[in-house]
Amino acid sequence: MSTEKKRIHEEMASLIREIEKHDEAYYVNDAPLISDEEYDRLFRRLQELEASNPDLASPASPTRRVGGKALEQFAKSKHGIPMLSLANAMEPAELEAFDERVHRFLEIEPAKPLEYFAELKFDGLSINLVYENGELVRAATRGDGETGEDVTGNVRTIRSIPLKLQGSDLPARIEVRGEIVLPVEDFVRLNREQELKGQKPFANPRNAAAGSLRQLDPKVTASRPLTGFFYGIGEVSGWTPPKTHAEYEKTLESWGLPVGKLRRICKGPAEVISFYREIEDARESLPFEIDGVVVKLNSFAQQQTAGFVARSPRGMIAFKYPPKKSVTLVEDIQIQVGRTGALTPVAVVSPVNVNGVIVRRATLHNQDEIDRKDIRIGDHVVIQRAGDVIPEVVEVLKERRRGDERRFMIPDQCPVCGSPSVRPEGEAVTRCSGTRCIAKLKERIKHFVQKDAVNVEGLGDKIVDQLVDEGLIRRIPDLYDLEFSNVLPLEGFAEKSAQKLLNAIDHSRTPELYRVIFGLGIRHVGEATAKLLAQKFKSIDALALAGESELLEVGGIGEEMAGSIREWFSHPENRSELEELVGKLEILAPSNSGVVQTFAGKTFVLTGTLPGLTRSEAEKMIEDRGGKVSGSVSKKTDFVLAGEEAGSKLDKARSLGVRVIDEAQFLLML
Ligand code: IVH
């Protein structure tokens, strides 16, 4: 190599070390050490050097993270040591039985507690990474355990996975095993994007992670915020592993690999069980999904002695939480009347534990869904609960039918007020046509007083039901005429609580305009739309008078919404109720300074032509909400708002993993 080449090679190597260090600081530790501009400079310099010296380019270069060429299909990749599975324990007694078994295999007397390493069981996709002299040379999925799919190009795009391990005492070759996951928040966002693009949403974060990793085009993987957790060891050469699992994970950590932070060394099963319980309590608030904890003999020597049965190590067990899906019986199907009169069929099921929550009701959505899934009263069904979504019936176990199951049809009349139910052509929803339906009224009040609307603190569903049932509220404005003597006799009230409720109602008399607009419960008008309307029309009167074309001028309002707003105001009932309400409230008109600072601290980059907004309108919307608009994309950019014919900024955003949104998503965020 010429001296010049040598110099370039050294500079490239040093740039790679530098960039790796910053990637870890940014993606693993969440604590960047340099500005984005400085980072970009390093990155670009490396890209330049590689472009002019392809012979010197390292396969482990961070520039490879942006996703290489799309593949025709995945190559097969055989694991050095097979990837096994785990036996399960579903309850504490089974964990105790496991502990007894392990004592026997190790020939250790029962009274001597064994030392276990307990950590999370990540619900993702298992992965096998191969590092040679510290360099990531291969990544493969589990496959059938012996042979998986080579997804190296995709795994390279995952920023938290080092392309080069840190430290000096590195193995000549090591298989490091772990799990690739997609955080729940990103899953929800990804699904929203899928739906906006008219693509099928993923059933759960695990499927989304798998779908994102098994992409033939690594650029797609690069755009998905996958991460990983590592815990396992496969074939190793040229290195002596530590003596315990706990030390092994510490080593992985020191190499720059992400490991689960929630882990504990436990002496005996009782300590494992209390770890399991603690994690169960925290489960819902974890940023990613888990389906249990994994319990492993901490000593590698003991793991070895315990050996294997079938395809599972005897010294480890998956201590699982109750599944998110459960089977139960549909005892009845009832109709729930919504605020807009929607008649939603709901299955009343035998109480069943789904993921730690007792479920008694599950939505059936509408008649088409009942028909499509052929759900009948008396059926055994699988129900599921995802995140905080209402439980739903996913499928019927038809093989368990006995012949006396009954079909269900949404009735022709509202079950509450008896008015005819109507299902407009082309719509899936059947509605109550009654204008004085008590069920509708209750739901409308609940909607009006909720936190994001006028916010009457402490006015819960049960109290609303009572107020309506007692005839104290017949229309929403009646809420503001309630007196102490009305509330006190209600069940569950004493002097203090009655006064508290009246104070809360009083407190809600000065709402911001958008809260009232949202609170009216106009179909299709959510909080975000209400804010847009408030901003544009500045008063209820102006909104009431706005014609369809004026409504359509508001970015983010389409024909369906405009139609629904017009329709709402065309009902004299609604108009008179609103007039009375306005007389009782002191509505705060929006001023620019009064806009909720949704985008405080967020940086946007605009590119391409947006379908409904001009560039300056979009900029103003961002700035009014405390956001910043910048001219160029960097790692610090929070969002790239892209329209048609977006160019290099879009490519840059994708390569940096910056979130790209279109106008519709942008308006939703407002
Ligand atoms: S140890 C012999 N630890 O669960 C396999 N596995 O049901 C040793 N998993 O295939 C696995 N989190 O993909 C281990 N902290 C954890 C885990 C974990 C998730 C997965 C892994 C394994 C499957 C077994």
XYZ file of C-alpha atoms and ligand atoms in Angstrom, residues 84-86 119-122 126 142 178-179 231 294 296 313 316 318, ligand 1:
41
model
C -32.992 -23.680 20.920
C -36.247 -22.863 22.615
C -37.364 -22.692 26.223
C -34.567 -10.943 33.053
C -37.298 -9.930 30.633
C -38.610 -12.200 27.952
C -38.695 -9.807 25.027
C -34.785 -13.855 17.744
C -33.715 -18.100 14.051
C -30.899 -11.668 21.253
C -34.215 -10.328 20.225
C -28.549 -12.022 26.214
C -36.667 -15.750 31.525
C -31.544 -18.997 33.921
C -31.822 -26.218 28.089
C -33.547 -22.187 31.913
C -39.618 -18.953 30.370
S -32.661 -17.236 26.583
C -32.453 -21.709 24.521
N -33.524 -14.890 27.246
O -37.649 -16.577 23.844
C -32.890 -20.349 24.187
N -34.584 -15.992 25.434
O -39.177 -19.046 24.058
C -32.306 -19.423 25.176
N -36.357 -14.678 24.364
O -35.898 -18.390 21.422
C -33.055 -18.201 25.180
N -36.172 -12.923 25.650
O -35.942 -15.842 21.200
C -33.674 -15.935 26.416
N -34.155 -12.768 27.928
C -34.311 -13.797 27.101
C -35.257 -13.813 26.069
C -35.379 -14.935 25.258
C -36.810 -13.461 24.624
C -36.867 -15.567 23.297
C -35.780 -16.254 22.517
C -36.077 -17.720 22.631
C -37.505 -17.725 23.023
C -37.827 -18.978 23.787
